[in-house]
Amino acid sequence: MINVVIADDQTLFRQGISKLINDISHIEVLQEVEDGQELVQFLEKTTQLPDVILMDLNMPRLNGIDATAQIHQQYPDIKIIVLSVYDEEQFIVRMIEQGADGYLLKNAGIDEVEKAINDVMANGFHFNDMMIEAMRKGALVKDKKLSFDRVVHLSKREEEVLKLICQEMTTTEIAETLYISTRTVDGHRQNLLDKTGARNTAGLVLYAIKHKVLDLGF
C-alpha cells in the first residue's frame, strides 16, 4: 500500500482527488491539509509518514516551493509530486531544484496521477513530455543559474548509470544491465548526487539534460 498526503488549499479539488485516489486499490490517502504549514505540522506529529506528497504550489502561510525544500531536507525519503496550474519552465525547474520528484498539471487525469505515484516509488521520479521540454528550455537558458550548474567529471560507469536512470530503470534493472550489484548502483547514484549537487533522481535527469549527457529527443 502506498500512503499519500494531499496538500492543497482548494477544498473541492483536494477532496475530489482524494476520493479518486482512494478508489485505487494500492494507494491510500493518509491526510488532507490546506497549506504547507499544516503539512509540516502533520509530518512532525504523525506516527506514519507518507510515501508520497501531492503538493500544490500556491498555498497560504507556507507555499509549495518552501514546503518542498523544507520537507525534502527533513524527510528525504518522502517523494513529492507537484500539482500546479503553471506549466512554465521556471516553475518546473525550480521545483526540481528544491527536491520535487515529479510535476503534474491540475488538469491531469487520475490515470496520470496514479502513474506518477507509481513512477516516483519505483524509479525515484516521474517525467512526462511537458516536463522534459520545460526542463530542457530552463536548463539551456544561458543566464539561468541552476543549483547544480557546474560541470563535473563523471566516470564512464557513472555516465552509464546516469543514462540508465534517465531511461527510468530501477536500481535492480540497472544492476542487471551492467552486471553489477544493486549496492554498487546505489553507490554510483550517491556519487552522482554528491558530484552534481542534485537533490534527488529528478535533479540528476535535469543535470543530464543541462550537460547533454543524454539526448532525450528534443
Short mmCIF file of N, CA and C in Angstrom, two decimals, residues 27-99:
data_model
loop_
_atom_site.label_atom_id
_atom_site.label_comp_id
_atom_site.label_asym_id
_atom_site.label_seq_id
_atom_site.Cartn_x
_atom_site.Cartn_y
_atom_site.Cartn_z
N ILE A 27 -3.36 2.40 -3.33
CA ILE A 27 -2.98 3.73 -2.86
C ILE A 27 -4.03 4.23 -1.88
N GLU A 28 -3.56 4.81 -0.78
CA GLU A 28 -4.47 5.30 0.25
C GLU A 28 -4.06 6.71 0.68
N VAL A 29 -5.04 7.59 0.84
CA VAL A 29 -4.79 8.94 1.32
C VAL A 29 -4.77 8.94 2.85
N LEU A 30 -3.62 9.27 3.41
CA LEU A 30 -3.47 9.33 4.87
C LEU A 30 -4.10 10.59 5.46
N GLN A 31 -3.90 11.71 4.74
CA GLN A 31 -4.30 13.00 5.31
C GLN A 31 -4.47 14.03 4.20
N GLU A 32 -5.39 14.97 4.41
CA GLU A 32 -5.53 16.15 3.57
C GLU A 32 -5.18 17.38 4.41
N VAL A 33 -4.39 18.29 3.84
CA VAL A 33 -4.04 19.52 4.56
C VAL A 33 -4.23 20.71 3.64
N GLU A 34 -4.40 21.91 4.24
CA GLU A 34 -4.74 23.10 3.48
C GLU A 34 -3.54 23.91 3.03
N ASP A 35 -2.39 23.73 3.68
CA ASP A 35 -1.22 24.52 3.28
C ASP A 35 0.05 23.85 3.78
N GLY A 36 1.20 24.45 3.42
CA GLY A 36 2.47 23.86 3.77
C GLY A 36 2.73 23.80 5.25
N GLN A 37 2.26 24.81 5.99
CA GLN A 37 2.48 24.81 7.44
C GLN A 37 1.73 23.67 8.11
N GLU A 38 0.49 23.45 7.71
CA GLU A 38 -0.28 22.34 8.27
C GLU A 38 0.36 21.01 7.88
N LEU A 39 0.93 20.96 6.70
CA LEU A 39 1.62 19.74 6.24
C LEU A 39 2.83 19.45 7.12
N VAL A 40 3.66 20.44 7.35
CA VAL A 40 4.85 20.26 8.19
C VAL A 40 4.45 19.83 9.59
N GLN A 41 3.42 20.44 10.13
CA GLN A 41 2.95 20.08 11.48
C GLN A 41 2.45 18.64 11.52
N PHE A 42 1.77 18.22 10.48
CA PHE A 42 1.30 16.84 10.41
C PHE A 42 2.48 15.86 10.41
N LEU A 43 3.50 16.16 9.60
CA LEU A 43 4.65 15.27 9.50
C LEU A 43 5.40 15.18 10.83
N GLU A 44 5.43 16.27 11.57
CA GLU A 44 6.12 16.28 12.86
C GLU A 44 5.40 15.44 13.91
N LYS A 45 4.08 15.32 13.78
CA LYS A 45 3.29 14.65 14.81
C LYS A 45 2.89 13.22 14.46
N THR A 46 2.82 12.90 13.18
CA THR A 46 2.29 11.61 12.77
C THR A 46 3.21 10.46 13.14
N THR A 47 2.63 9.31 13.39
CA THR A 47 3.41 8.09 13.65
C THR A 47 3.64 7.30 12.37
N GLN A 48 3.01 7.72 11.29
CA GLN A 48 3.17 7.05 10.00
C GLN A 48 3.40 8.09 8.91
N LEU A 49 4.64 8.21 8.46
CA LEU A 49 4.96 9.16 7.41
C LEU A 49 4.42 8.68 6.07
N PRO A 50 4.02 9.59 5.22
CA PRO A 50 3.54 9.19 3.89
C PRO A 50 4.69 8.77 2.99
N ASP A 51 4.36 8.01 1.97
CA ASP A 51 5.35 7.68 0.94
C ASP A 51 5.44 8.81 -0.08
N VAL A 52 4.30 9.43 -0.35
CA VAL A 52 4.22 10.46 -1.40
C VAL A 52 3.38 11.63 -0.91
N ILE A 53 3.80 12.84 -1.27
CA ILE A 53 3.01 14.05 -1.02
C ILE A 53 2.63 14.65 -2.36
N LEU A 54 1.34 14.93 -2.55
CA LEU A 54 0.88 15.70 -3.70
C LEU A 54 0.79 17.15 -3.25
N MET A 55 1.62 18.00 -3.82
CA MET A 55 1.86 19.35 -3.30
C MET A 55 1.41 20.44 -4.27
N ASP A 56 0.50 21.28 -3.81
CA ASP A 56 0.12 22.47 -4.58
C ASP A 56 1.22 23.52 -4.45
N LEU A 57 1.33 24.40 -5.44
CA LEU A 57 2.34 25.47 -5.37
C LEU A 57 1.86 26.67 -4.56
N ASN A 58 0.70 27.18 -4.91
CA ASN A 58 0.18 28.39 -4.26
C ASN A 58 -0.70 28.02 -3.08
N MET A 59 -0.16 28.18 -1.87
CA MET A 59 -0.90 27.93 -0.64
C MET A 59 -0.57 29.02 0.36
N PRO A 60 -1.51 29.36 1.24
CA PRO A 60 -1.25 30.39 2.26
C PRO A 60 -0.26 29.90 3.32
N ARG A 61 0.27 30.84 4.06
CA ARG A 61 1.20 30.60 5.18
C ARG A 61 2.53 30.01 4.72
N LEU A 62 2.53 28.80 4.19
CA LEU A 62 3.77 28.20 3.67
C LEU A 62 3.46 27.61 2.30
N ASN A 63 4.06 28.20 1.25
CA ASN A 63 3.73 27.76 -0.11
C ASN A 63 4.43 26.46 -0.47
N GLY A 64 4.09 25.93 -1.63
CA GLY A 64 4.62 24.63 -2.05
C GLY A 64 6.11 24.63 -2.30
N ILE A 65 6.65 25.75 -2.77
CA ILE A 65 8.09 25.82 -3.04
C ILE A 65 8.88 25.69 -1.75
N ASP A 66 8.55 26.52 -0.77
CA ASP A 66 9.28 26.49 0.50
C ASP A 66 9.00 25.20 1.28
N ALA A 67 7.77 24.71 1.20
CA ALA A 67 7.44 23.46 1.90
C ALA A 67 8.21 22.29 1.31
N THR A 68 8.35 22.27 -0.01
CA THR A 68 9.11 21.20 -0.67
C THR A 68 10.56 21.20 -0.22
N ALA A 69 11.18 22.37 -0.21
CA ALA A 69 12.58 22.46 0.21
C ALA A 69 12.76 22.00 1.65
N GLN A 70 11.86 22.43 2.53
CA GLN A 70 11.95 22.07 3.94
C GLN A 70 11.72 20.58 4.17
N ILE A 71 10.71 20.04 3.53
CA ILE A 71 10.38 18.63 3.72
C ILE A 71 11.44 17.73 3.12
N HIS A 72 11.95 18.12 1.95
CA HIS A 72 12.99 17.29 1.34
C HIS A 72 14.23 17.21 2.23
N GLN A 73 14.55 18.31 2.89
CA GLN A 73 15.71 18.32 3.78
C GLN A 73 15.48 17.46 5.03
N GLN A 74 14.29 17.54 5.59
CA GLN A 74 13.99 16.82 6.83
C GLN A 74 13.57 15.38 6.60
N TYR A 75 12.90 15.13 5.48
CA TYR A 75 12.37 13.79 5.19
C TYR A 75 12.72 13.41 3.75
N PRO A 76 13.99 13.15 3.47
CA PRO A 76 14.43 12.94 2.08
C PRO A 76 13.82 11.71 1.42
N ASP A 77 13.29 10.77 2.20
CA ASP A 77 12.72 9.57 1.60
C ASP A 77 11.29 9.77 1.11
N ILE A 78 10.63 10.86 1.53
CA ILE A 78 9.27 11.13 1.07
C ILE A 78 9.32 11.71 -0.34
N LYS A 79 8.58 11.12 -1.25
CA LYS A 79 8.52 11.60 -2.62
C LYS A 79 7.50 12.73 -2.72
N ILE A 80 7.83 13.75 -3.51
CA ILE A 80 6.96 14.92 -3.65
C ILE A 80 6.60 15.12 -5.12
N ILE A 81 5.30 15.12 -5.40
CA ILE A 81 4.79 15.39 -6.74
C ILE A 81 4.02 16.71 -6.69
N VAL A 82 4.42 17.64 -7.51
CA VAL A 82 3.76 18.94 -7.55
C VAL A 82 2.50 18.85 -8.41
N LEU A 83 1.42 19.44 -7.92
CA LEU A 83 0.19 19.61 -8.69
C LEU A 83 -0.02 21.11 -8.87
N SER A 84 0.01 21.59 -10.12
CA SER A 84 0.00 23.04 -10.34
C SER A 84 -0.77 23.40 -11.59
N VAL A 85 -1.20 24.66 -11.66
CA VAL A 85 -1.82 25.18 -12.87
C VAL A 85 -0.76 25.81 -13.78
N TYR A 86 0.49 25.92 -13.30
CA TYR A 86 1.55 26.57 -14.06
C TYR A 86 2.39 25.54 -14.83
N ASP A 87 2.55 25.78 -16.14
CA ASP A 87 3.36 24.88 -16.95
C ASP A 87 4.65 25.52 -17.45
N GLU A 88 4.96 26.74 -16.95
CA GLU A 88 6.19 27.41 -17.38
C GLU A 88 7.42 26.71 -16.81
N GLU A 89 8.50 26.73 -17.61
CA GLU A 89 9.71 26.02 -17.21
C GLU A 89 10.30 26.56 -15.92
N GLN A 90 10.10 27.87 -15.64
CA GLN A 90 10.69 28.44 -14.43
C GLN A 90 10.15 27.76 -13.18
N PHE A 91 8.87 27.41 -13.18
CA PHE A 91 8.28 26.75 -12.01
C PHE A 91 8.75 25.30 -11.93
N ILE A 92 8.75 24.62 -13.07
CA ILE A 92 9.12 23.20 -13.08
C ILE A 92 10.57 23.02 -12.67
N VAL A 93 11.47 23.79 -13.28
CA VAL A 93 12.90 23.68 -12.96
C VAL A 93 13.15 24.03 -11.50
N ARG A 94 12.50 25.08 -11.02
CA ARG A 94 12.73 25.49 -9.62
C ARG A 94 12.26 24.42 -8.65
N MET A 95 11.13 23.79 -8.94
CA MET A 95 10.63 22.76 -8.03
C MET A 95 11.53 21.53 -8.04
N ILE A 96 12.07 21.17 -9.20
CA ILE A 96 13.03 20.06 -9.24
C ILE A 96 14.27 20.41 -8.44
N GLU A 97 14.72 21.64 -8.57
CA GLU A 97 15.88 22.10 -7.79
C GLU A 97 15.61 22.01 -6.29
N GLN A 98 14.38 22.26 -5.89
CA GLN A 98 14.03 22.24 -4.46
C GLN A 98 13.83 20.83 -3.93
N GLY A 99 13.75 19.85 -4.81
CA GLY A 99 13.64 18.47 -4.34
C GLY A 99 12.39 17.73 -4.78
#
